[in-house]
């Protein structure tokens, strides 16, 4: 609500970060449009959100008003003007620099987490398997013509 109501100048931010926010707002489309308007051309938005495999999973997290999949998040960002959306499982990066065993442990946890979510049809979430999506506001004239208002 603060981002929506704040008196902020358009194109005044290089980066906007929303960590576990978008699933709680009444109108995520308006929120993403507002973020787009506030970003400078070439600016980045970072979103961390829980993976919801199916909309019925919302009954198990009553404070989540919306559920997203990788595809629905990408569609939302593209339709609001963002480009180059990249998606990863938050907290589950490759730890090659930490050694072979850490790398194996990370991959095992990643597979187990994804399997757990799939087997419960998205009803149960694990913090380390939430998603992190980065998207960019295009540079140049395109960015001002994609979204007005």
Tab-separated table of N, CA and C in Angstrom:
chain	number	residue	atom	x	y	z
A	1	UNK	N	0.833	-1.193	0.000
A	1	UNK	CA	0.000	0.000	0.000
A	1	UNK	C	0.873	1.251	0.000
A	2	UNK	N	2.003	1.196	0.675
A	2	UNK	CA	2.863	2.377	0.762
A	2	UNK	C	3.373	2.778	-0.612
A	3	UNK	N	3.791	1.823	-1.412
A	3	UNK	CA	4.290	2.128	-2.750
A	3	UNK	C	3.196	2.743	-3.608
A	4	UNK	N	1.981	2.263	-3.454
A	4	UNK	CA	0.872	2.763	-4.263
A	4	UNK	C	0.489	4.186	-3.876
A	5	UNK	N	0.585	4.515	-2.606
A	5	UNK	CA	0.106	5.810	-2.107
A	5	UNK	C	1.188	6.876	-1.989
A	6	UNK	N	2.429	6.479	-2.023
A	6	UNK	CA	3.520	7.438	-1.804
A	6	UNK	C	3.627	8.425	-2.965
A	7	UNK	N	3.941	9.653	-2.623
A	7	UNK	CA	4.135	10.700	-3.628
A	7	UNK	C	5.589	10.637	-4.097
A	8	UNK	N	5.827	9.812	-5.109
A	8	UNK	CA	7.177	9.603	-5.626
A	8	UNK	C	7.228	10.010	-7.092
A	9	UNK	N	8.345	10.587	-7.477
A	9	UNK	CA	8.510	11.043	-8.859
A	9	UNK	C	8.693	9.847	-9.802
A	10	UNK	N	8.072	9.901	-10.975
A	10	UNK	CA	8.290	8.832	-11.966
A	10	UNK	C	9.766	8.749	-12.350
A	11	UNK	N	10.199	7.566	-12.711
A	11	UNK	CA	11.571	7.315	-13.160
A	11	UNK	C	12.614	7.769	-12.132
A	12	UNK	N	12.356	7.514	-10.863
A	12	UNK	CA	13.277	7.992	-9.836
A	12	UNK	C	14.049	6.882	-9.119
A	13	UNK	N	13.854	5.621	-9.524
A	13	UNK	CA	14.545	4.522	-8.856
A	13	UNK	C	15.317	3.673	-9.861
A	14	UNK	N	16.474	3.199	-9.437
A	14	UNK	CA	17.255	2.270	-10.253
A	14	UNK	C	16.828	0.832	-10.015
A	15	UNK	N	16.323	0.554	-8.815
A	15	UNK	CA	15.917	-0.808	-8.476
A	15	UNK	C	14.781	-0.759	-7.457
A	16	UNK	N	13.820	-1.628	-7.637
A	16	UNK	CA	12.730	-1.806	-6.671
A	16	UNK	C	12.719	-3.275	-6.291
A	17	UNK	N	12.687	-3.542	-5.005
A	17	UNK	CA	12.716	-4.906	-4.499
A	17	UNK	C	11.444	-5.179	-3.716
A	18	UNK	N	10.798	-6.295	-4.040
A	18	UNK	CA	9.611	-6.742	-3.308
A	18	UNK	C	9.861	-8.170	-2.854
A	19	UNK	N	10.060	-8.355	-1.562
A	19	UNK	CA	10.325	-9.676	-1.009
A	19	UNK	C	9.075	-10.185	-0.305
A	20	UNK	N	8.475	-11.224	-0.876
A	20	UNK	CA	7.263	-11.828	-0.319
A	20	UNK	C	6.169	-10.787	-0.084
A	21	UNK	N	5.916	-9.981	-1.100
A	21	UNK	CA	4.904	-8.932	-1.041
A	21	UNK	C	3.781	-9.190	-2.040
A	22	UNK	N	4.122	-9.520	-3.265
A	22	UNK	CA	3.161	-9.506	-4.363
A	22	UNK	C	1.983	-10.451	-4.149
A	23	UNK	N	2.188	-11.543	-3.421
A	23	UNK	CA	1.099	-12.485	-3.182
A	23	UNK	C	0.101	-11.969	-2.136
A	24	UNK	N	0.449	-10.874	-1.445
A	24	UNK	CA	-0.399	-10.335	-0.387
A	24	UNK	C	-1.234	-9.127	-0.809
A	25	UNK	N	-0.974	-8.540	-1.956
A	25	UNK	CA	-1.668	-7.307	-2.345
A	25	UNK	C	-2.949	-7.625	-3.114
A	26	UNK	N	-3.916	-6.737	-2.986
A	26	UNK	CA	-5.202	-6.947	-3.660
A	26	UNK	C	-5.072	-6.888	-5.172
A	27	UNK	N	-4.244	-5.989	-5.667
A	27	UNK	CA	-4.138	-5.786	-7.116
A	27	UNK	C	-2.667	-5.827	-7.548
A	28	UNK	N	-2.127	-7.024	-7.780
A	28	UNK	CA	-0.712	-7.115	-8.148
A	28	UNK	C	-0.387	-6.446	-9.481
A	29	UNK	N	-1.338	-6.385	-10.395
A	29	UNK	CA	-1.088	-5.739	-11.687
A	29	UNK	C	-0.818	-4.250	-11.480
A	30	UNK	N	-1.654	-3.598	-10.682
A	30	UNK	CA	-1.445	-2.170	-10.413
A	30	UNK	C	-0.132	-1.925	-9.685
A	31	UNK	N	0.228	-2.821	-8.789
A	31	UNK	CA	1.491	-2.682	-8.063
A	31	UNK	C	2.688	-2.766	-9.011
A	32	UNK	N	2.654	-3.722	-9.925
A	32	UNK	CA	3.768	-3.885	-10.869
A	32	UNK	C	3.801	-2.707	-11.849
A	33	UNK	N	2.636	-2.220	-12.260
A	33	UNK	CA	2.596	-1.033	-13.137
A	33	UNK	C	3.188	0.186	-12.429
A	34	UNK	N	2.880	0.317	-11.152
A	34	UNK	CA	3.413	1.447	-10.380
A	34	UNK	C	4.936	1.341	-10.273
A	35	UNK	N	5.424	0.138	-10.020
A	35	UNK	CA	6.868	-0.070	-9.945
A	35	UNK	C	7.518	0.276	-11.284
A	36	UNK	N	6.892	-0.135	-12.374
A	36	UNK	CA	7.410	0.157	-13.712
A	36	UNK	C	7.526	1.667	-13.913
A	37	UNK	N	6.500	2.385	-13.505
A	37	UNK	CA	6.485	3.840	-13.671
A	37	UNK	C	7.574	4.515	-12.824
A	38	UNK	N	7.853	3.952	-11.648
A	38	UNK	CA	8.838	4.555	-10.752
A	38	UNK	C	10.278	4.256	-11.148
A	39	UNK	N	10.487	3.202	-11.928
A	39	UNK	CA	11.846	2.833	-12.336
A	39	UNK	C	12.356	3.718	-13.467
A	40	UNK	N	13.636	4.009	-13.408
A	40	UNK	CA	14.289	4.685	-14.534
A	40	UNK	C	14.414	3.696	-15.684
A	41	UNK	N	14.523	4.178	-16.919
A	41	UNK	CA	14.791	3.260	-18.035
A	41	UNK	C	16.057	2.448	-17.745
A	42	UNK	N	15.967	1.152	-17.934
A	42	UNK	CA	17.071	0.263	-17.636
A	42	UNK	C	17.088	-0.204	-16.189
A	43	UNK	N	16.123	0.270	-15.370
A	43	UNK	CA	16.059	-0.111	-13.961
A	43	UNK	C	15.577	-1.543	-13.777
A	44	UNK	N	15.850	-2.089	-12.613
A	44	UNK	CA	15.544	-3.488	-12.311
A	44	UNK	C	14.487	-3.611	-11.219
A	45	UNK	N	13.676	-4.651	-11.341
A	45	UNK	CA	12.768	-5.023	-10.259
A	45	UNK	C	13.107	-6.440	-9.842
A	46	UNK	N	13.187	-6.664	-8.527
A	46	UNK	CA	13.447	-7.989	-7.977
A	46	UNK	C	12.251	-8.395	-7.136
A	47	UNK	N	11.707	-9.553	-7.450
A	47	UNK	CA	10.550	-10.079	-6.731
A	47	UNK	C	10.887	-11.437	-6.142
A	48	UNK	N	10.622	-11.611	-4.870
A	48	UNK	CA	10.709	-12.952	-4.276
A	48	UNK	C	9.291	-13.333	-3.880
A	49	UNK	N	8.880	-14.528	-4.278
A	49	UNK	CA	7.486	-14.952	-4.076
A	49	UNK	C	7.434	-16.465	-3.942
A	50	UNK	N	6.419	-16.987	-3.229
A	50	UNK	CA	6.311	-18.434	-3.081
A	50	UNK	C	5.752	-19.063	-4.356
A	51	UNK	N	6.330	-20.171	-4.745
A	51	UNK	CA	5.838	-20.923	-5.893
A	51	UNK	C	4.512	-21.565	-5.506
A	52	UNK	N	3.460	-21.270	-6.223
A	52	UNK	CA	2.164	-21.914	-6.000
A	52	UNK	C	1.816	-22.688	-7.253
A	53	UNK	N	1.847	-23.999	-7.147
A	53	UNK	CA	1.607	-24.827	-8.319
A	53	UNK	C	0.166	-24.723	-8.795
A	54	UNK	N	-0.760	-24.570	-7.877
A	54	UNK	CA	-2.173	-24.519	-8.248
A	54	UNK	C	-2.872	-23.478	-7.393
A	55	UNK	N	-3.881	-22.839	-7.948
A	55	UNK	CA	-4.592	-21.792	-7.226
A	55	UNK	C	-5.266	-22.327	-5.964
A	56	UNK	N	-5.636	-23.609	-5.927
A	56	UNK	CA	-6.304	-24.128	-4.731
A	56	UNK	C	-5.366	-24.118	-3.520
A	57	UNK	N	-4.088	-23.948	-3.747
A	57	UNK	CA	-3.144	-23.881	-2.630
A	57	UNK	C	-3.367	-22.633	-1.787
A	58	UNK	N	-4.082	-21.649	-2.307
A	58	UNK	CA	-4.305	-20.411	-1.568
A	58	UNK	C	-5.108	-20.658	-0.301
A	59	UNK	N	-5.936	-21.700	-0.284
A	59	UNK	CA	-6.701	-22.020	0.916
A	59	UNK	C	-5.824	-22.404	2.089
A	60	UNK	N	-4.606	-22.800	1.824
A	60	UNK	CA	-3.689	-23.198	2.879
A	60	UNK	C	-2.798	-22.052	3.333
A	61	UNK	N	-2.892	-20.943	2.680
A	61	UNK	CA	-2.167	-19.733	3.073
A	61	UNK	C	-3.142	-18.566	2.935
A	62	UNK	N	-4.062	-18.430	3.908
A	62	UNK	CA	-5.155	-17.461	3.753
A	62	UNK	C	-4.716	-16.015	3.593
A	63	UNK	N	-3.497	-15.681	4.025
A	63	UNK	CA	-3.033	-14.311	3.846
A	63	UNK	C	-2.470	-14.082	2.448
A	64	UNK	N	-2.374	-15.135	1.650
A	64	UNK	CA	-1.957	-14.989	0.252
A	64	UNK	C	-3.196	-14.790	-0.600
A	65	UNK	N	-3.310	-13.618	-1.178
A	65	UNK	CA	-4.474	-13.301	-2.002
A	65	UNK	C	-4.311	-13.804	-3.427
A	66	UNK	N	-3.075	-14.050	-3.847
A	66	UNK	CA	-2.785	-14.502	-5.210
A	66	UNK	C	-1.695	-15.553	-5.171
A	67	UNK	N	-1.761	-16.457	-6.124
A	67	UNK	CA	-0.718	-17.453	-6.284
A	67	UNK	C	-0.125	-17.324	-7.675
A	68	UNK	N	1.148	-17.560	-7.790
A	68	UNK	CA	1.839	-17.418	-9.064
A	68	UNK	C	2.639	-18.664	-9.379
A	69	UNK	N	2.771	-18.916	-10.648
A	69	UNK	CA	3.712	-19.904	-11.153
A	69	UNK	C	4.776	-19.124	-11.918
A	70	UNK	N	5.818	-19.800	-12.334
A	70	UNK	CA	6.840	-19.120	-13.125
A	70	UNK	C	6.257	-18.481	-14.380
A	71	UNK	N	5.351	-19.201	-15.041
A	71	UNK	CA	4.734	-18.705	-16.272
A	71	UNK	C	3.828	-17.500	-16.000
A	72	UNK	N	3.023	-17.572	-14.930
A	72	UNK	CA	2.111	-16.452	-14.666
A	72	UNK	C	2.881	-15.199	-14.242
A	73	UNK	N	3.981	-15.380	-13.514
A	73	UNK	CA	4.793	-14.222	-13.125
A	73	UNK	C	5.439	-13.599	-14.362
A	74	UNK	N	5.968	-14.431	-15.246
A	74	UNK	CA	6.570	-13.919	-16.478
A	74	UNK	C	5.537	-13.171	-17.314
A	75	UNK	N	4.335	-13.705	-17.405
A	75	UNK	CA	3.265	-13.048	-18.168
A	75	UNK	C	2.915	-11.701	-17.549
A	76	UNK	N	2.765	-11.653	-16.236
A	76	UNK	CA	2.457	-10.397	-15.551
A	76	UNK	C	3.514	-9.344	-15.852
A	77	UNK	N	4.772	-9.714	-15.745
A	77	UNK	CA	5.844	-8.759	-15.985
A	77	UNK	C	5.883	-8.302	-17.440
A	78	UNK	N	5.721	-9.227	-18.364
A	78	UNK	CA	5.738	-8.876	-19.785
A	78	UNK	C	4.566	-7.949	-20.133
A	79	UNK	N	3.379	-8.238	-19.609
A	79	UNK	CA	2.200	-7.431	-19.923
A	79	UNK	C	2.257	-6.037	-19.297
A	80	UNK	N	3.080	-5.864	-18.297
A	80	UNK	CA	3.211	-4.542	-17.680
A	80	UNK	C	4.440	-3.787	-18.185
A	81	UNK	N	5.136	-4.356	-19.186
A	81	UNK	CA	6.200	-3.625	-19.854
A	81	UNK	C	7.619	-4.078	-19.561
A	82	UNK	N	7.796	-4.969	-18.607
A	82	UNK	CA	9.145	-5.428	-18.270
A	82	UNK	C	9.672	-6.398	-19.314
A	83	UNK	N	10.988	-6.456	-19.415
A	83	UNK	CA	11.630	-7.379	-20.355
A	83	UNK	C	12.691	-8.193	-19.625
A	84	UNK	N	13.121	-9.244	-20.274
A	84	UNK	CA	14.249	-10.026	-19.792
A	84	UNK	C	14.049	-10.657	-18.432
A	85	UNK	N	12.820	-11.061	-18.113
A	85	UNK	CA	12.569	-11.673	-16.810
A	85	UNK	C	13.354	-12.973	-16.681
A	86	UNK	N	14.103	-13.097	-15.602
A	86	UNK	CA	14.820	-14.330	-15.298
A	86	UNK	C	14.332	-14.826	-13.952
A	87	UNK	N	14.315	-16.120	-13.803
A	87	UNK	CA	13.687	-16.729	-12.644
A	87	UNK	C	14.626	-17.766	-12.057
A	88	UNK	N	14.724	-17.815	-10.734
A	88	UNK	CA	15.520	-18.849	-10.085
A	88	UNK	C	14.848	-19.238	-8.780
A	89	UNK	N	15.245	-20.363	-8.270
A	89	UNK	CA	14.741	-20.802	-6.968
A	89	UNK	C	15.548	-20.060	-5.917
A	90	UNK	N	14.919	-19.152	-5.203
A	90	UNK	CA	15.608	-18.297	-4.238
A	90	UNK	C	16.265	-19.139	-3.150
A	91	UNK	N	17.482	-18.774	-2.818
A	91	UNK	CA	18.204	-19.449	-1.766
A	91	UNK	C	18.879	-20.729	-2.207
A	92	UNK	N	18.738	-21.094	-3.460
A	92	UNK	CA	19.296	-22.356	-3.944
A	92	UNK	C	20.226	-22.102	-5.120
A	93	UNK	N	21.199	-21.262	-4.925
A	93	UNK	CA	22.176	-21.008	-5.970
A	93	UNK	C	23.186	-22.134	-6.021
A	94	UNK	N	23.989	-22.132	-7.033
A	94	UNK	CA	25.060	-23.121	-7.126
A	94	UNK	C	26.194	-22.684	-6.219
A	95	UNK	N	26.656	-23.581	-5.416
A	95	UNK	CA	27.721	-23.277	-4.480
A	95	UNK	C	29.009	-23.988	-4.872
A	96	UNK	N	29.381	-23.879	-6.114
A	96	UNK	CA	30.589	-24.531	-6.595
A	96	UNK	C	31.830	-24.060	-5.850
A	97	UNK	N	31.858	-22.794	-5.480
A	97	UNK	CA	33.026	-22.260	-4.796
A	97	UNK	C	33.139	-22.759	-3.358
A	98	UNK	N	32.100	-23.389	-2.846
A	98	UNK	CA	32.131	-23.887	-1.470
A	98	UNK	C	32.487	-25.360	-1.401
A	99	UNK	N	32.765	-25.961	-2.522
A	99	UNK	CA	33.208	-27.347	-2.502
A	99	UNK	C	32.200	-28.298	-3.101
A	100	UNK	N	32.703	-29.433	-3.406
A	100	UNK	CA	31.930	-30.468	-4.074
A	100	UNK	C	30.748	-30.938	-3.224
A	101	UNK	N	30.954	-31.194	-1.938
A	101	UNK	CA	29.885	-31.698	-1.075
A	101	UNK	C	28.771	-30.665	-0.890
A	102	UNK	N	29.140	-29.408	-0.753
A	102	UNK	CA	28.122	-28.359	-0.634
A	102	UNK	C	27.296	-28.270	-1.908
A	103	UNK	N	27.934	-28.438	-3.050
A	103	UNK	CA	27.227	-28.410	-4.318
A	103	UNK	C	26.232	-29.561	-4.415
A	104	UNK	N	26.650	-30.745	-4.002
A	104	UNK	CA	25.759	-31.906	-4.028
A	104	UNK	C	24.587	-31.701	-3.062
A	105	UNK	N	24.867	-31.222	-1.857
A	105	UNK	CA	23.816	-30.987	-0.863
A	105	UNK	C	22.801	-29.966	-1.373
A	106	UNK	N	23.275	-28.911	-2.000
A	106	UNK	CA	22.391	-27.891	-2.544
A	106	UNK	C	21.472	-28.483	-3.601
A	107	UNK	N	22.025	-29.265	-4.504
A	107	UNK	CA	21.202	-29.868	-5.559
A	107	UNK	C	20.198	-30.865	-4.999
A	108	UNK	N	20.579	-31.635	-3.994
A	108	UNK	CA	19.645	-32.580	-3.376
A	108	UNK	C	18.488	-31.830	-2.715
A	109	UNK	N	18.806	-30.775	-1.964
A	109	UNK	CA	17.748	-29.985	-1.327
A	109	UNK	C	16.826	-29.345	-2.358
A	110	UNK	N	17.388	-28.884	-3.451
A	110	UNK	CA	16.594	-28.265	-4.505
A	110	UNK	C	15.596	-29.272	-5.073
A	111	UNK	N	16.061	-30.467	-5.394
A	111	UNK	CA	15.195	-31.508	-5.959
A	111	UNK	C	14.138	-31.932	-4.944
A	112	UNK	N	14.541	-32.137	-3.699
A	112	UNK	CA	13.578	-32.537	-2.672
A	112	UNK	C	12.513	-31.464	-2.454
A	113	UNK	N	12.916	-30.215	-2.426
A	113	UNK	CA	11.960	-29.127	-2.249
A	113	UNK	C	10.965	-29.049	-3.380
A	114	UNK	N	11.434	-29.131	-4.604
A	114	UNK	CA	10.530	-29.090	-5.757
A	114	UNK	C	9.598	-30.294	-5.756
A	115	UNK	N	10.109	-31.465	-5.415
A	115	UNK	CA	9.296	-32.679	-5.366
A	115	UNK	C	8.224	-32.546	-4.291
A	116	UNK	N	8.583	-32.039	-3.130
A	116	UNK	CA	7.642	-31.849	-2.039
A	116	UNK	C	6.502	-30.928	-2.454
A	117	UNK	N	6.830	-29.814	-3.088
A	117	UNK	CA	5.792	-28.883	-3.534
A	117	UNK	C	4.898	-29.544	-4.574
A	118	UNK	N	5.485	-30.268	-5.514
A	118	UNK	CA	4.693	-30.941	-6.545
A	118	UNK	C	3.774	-31.995	-5.940
A	119	UNK	N	4.280	-32.778	-4.999
A	119	UNK	CA	3.487	-33.851	-4.392
A	119	UNK	C	2.337	-33.318	-3.545
A	120	UNK	N	2.472	-32.121	-3.022
A	120	UNK	CA	1.396	-31.530	-2.222
A	120	UNK	C	0.564	-30.561	-3.055
A	121	UNK	N	0.757	-30.590	-4.366
A	121	UNK	CA	0.028	-29.727	-5.300
A	121	UNK	C	0.153	-28.254	-4.925
A	122	UNK	N	1.300	-27.891	-4.393
A	122	UNK	CA	1.557	-26.499	-4.064
A	122	UNK	C	0.942	-26.041	-2.765
A	123	UNK	N	0.306	-26.952	-2.006
A	123	UNK	CA	-0.366	-26.553	-0.769
A	123	UNK	C	0.620	-26.163	0.320
A	124	UNK	N	1.805	-26.740	0.298
A	124	UNK	CA	2.783	-26.465	1.335
A	124	UNK	C	4.014	-25.843	0.699
A	125	UNK	N	4.496	-24.829	1.331
A	125	UNK	CA	5.642	-24.097	0.814
A	125	UNK	C	6.819	-24.246	1.761
A	126	UNK	N	8.000	-24.203	1.223
A	126	UNK	CA	9.220	-24.245	2.013
A	126	UNK	C	9.991	-22.977	1.673
A	127	UNK	N	10.417	-22.205	2.690
A	127	UNK	CA	11.058	-20.914	2.389
A	127	UNK	C	12.197	-20.993	1.388
A	128	UNK	N	13.018	-22.055	1.446
A	128	UNK	CA	14.172	-22.064	0.549
A	128	UNK	C	13.815	-22.441	-0.879
A	129	UNK	N	12.543	-22.708	-1.163
A	129	UNK	CA	12.165	-22.976	-2.543
A	129	UNK	C	11.224	-21.905	-3.085
A	130	UNK	N	11.224	-20.742	-2.478
A	130	UNK	CA	10.492	-19.646	-3.083
A	130	UNK	C	11.245	-19.203	-4.326
A	131	UNK	N	10.593	-18.423	-5.152
A	131	UNK	CA	11.190	-18.010	-6.425
A	131	UNK	C	11.711	-16.589	-6.330
A	132	UNK	N	12.743	-16.310	-7.092
A	132	UNK	CA	13.292	-14.972	-7.221
A	132	UNK	C	13.266	-14.623	-8.699
A	133	UNK	N	12.570	-13.551	-9.032
A	133	UNK	CA	12.450	-13.124	-10.420
A	133	UNK	C	13.024	-11.718	-10.558
A	134	UNK	N	13.881	-11.550	-11.547
A	134	UNK	CA	14.447	-10.247	-11.877
A	134	UNK	C	13.914	-9.833	-13.239
A	135	UNK	N	13.520	-8.584	-13.355
A	135	UNK	CA	13.030	-8.071	-14.631
A	135	UNK	C	13.517	-6.641	-14.798
A	136	UNK	N	13.601	-6.226	-16.027
A	136	UNK	CA	14.185	-4.911	-16.331
A	136	UNK	C	13.206	-4.050	-17.116
A	137	UNK	N	13.207	-2.761	-16.791
A	137	UNK	CA	12.461	-1.791	-17.585
A	137	UNK	C	13.313	-1.473	-18.803
A	138	UNK	N	12.745	-1.573	-19.996
A	138	UNK	CA	13.549	-1.315	-21.198
A	138	UNK	C	14.136	0.092	-21.191
A	139	UNK	N	15.257	0.229	-21.874
A	139	UNK	CA	15.870	1.543	-22.021
A	139	UNK	C	15.327	2.214	-23.271
A	140	UNK	N	15.391	3.524	-23.310
A	140	UNK	CA	15.042	4.255	-24.516
A	140	UNK	C	13.571	4.545	-24.661
A	141	UNK	N	13.150	4.906	-25.891
A	141	UNK	CA	11.782	5.370	-26.142
A	141	UNK	C	10.727	4.307	-25.841
A	142	UNK	N	11.064	3.019	-25.974
A	142	UNK	CA	10.083	1.960	-25.734
A	142	UNK	C	9.545	2.034	-24.318
A	143	UNK	N	10.384	2.338	-23.348
A	143	UNK	CA	9.964	2.311	-21.957
A	143	UNK	C	8.902	3.349	-21.661
A	144	UNK	N	8.913	4.461	-22.347
A	144	UNK	CA	7.901	5.474	-22.080
A	144	UNK	C	6.607	5.201	-22.825
A	145	UNK	N	6.648	4.378	-23.868
A	145	UNK	CA	5.431	4.122	-24.621
A	145	UNK	C	4.711	2.855	-24.183
A	146	UNK	N	5.367	1.979	-23.426
A	146	UNK	CA	4.737	0.724	-23.019
A	146	UNK	C	3.657	0.961	-21.995
A	147	UNK	N	3.922	1.800	-21.031
A	147	UNK	CA	2.964	2.035	-19.967
A	147	UNK	C	2.808	3.524	-19.727
A	148	UNK	N	1.590	3.974	-19.830
A	148	UNK	CA	1.276	5.366	-19.501
A	148	UNK	C	0.126	5.343	-18.512
A	149	UNK	N	0.301	6.098	-17.449
A	149	UNK	CA	-0.786	6.208	-16.488
A	149	UNK	C	-0.489	5.563	-15.270
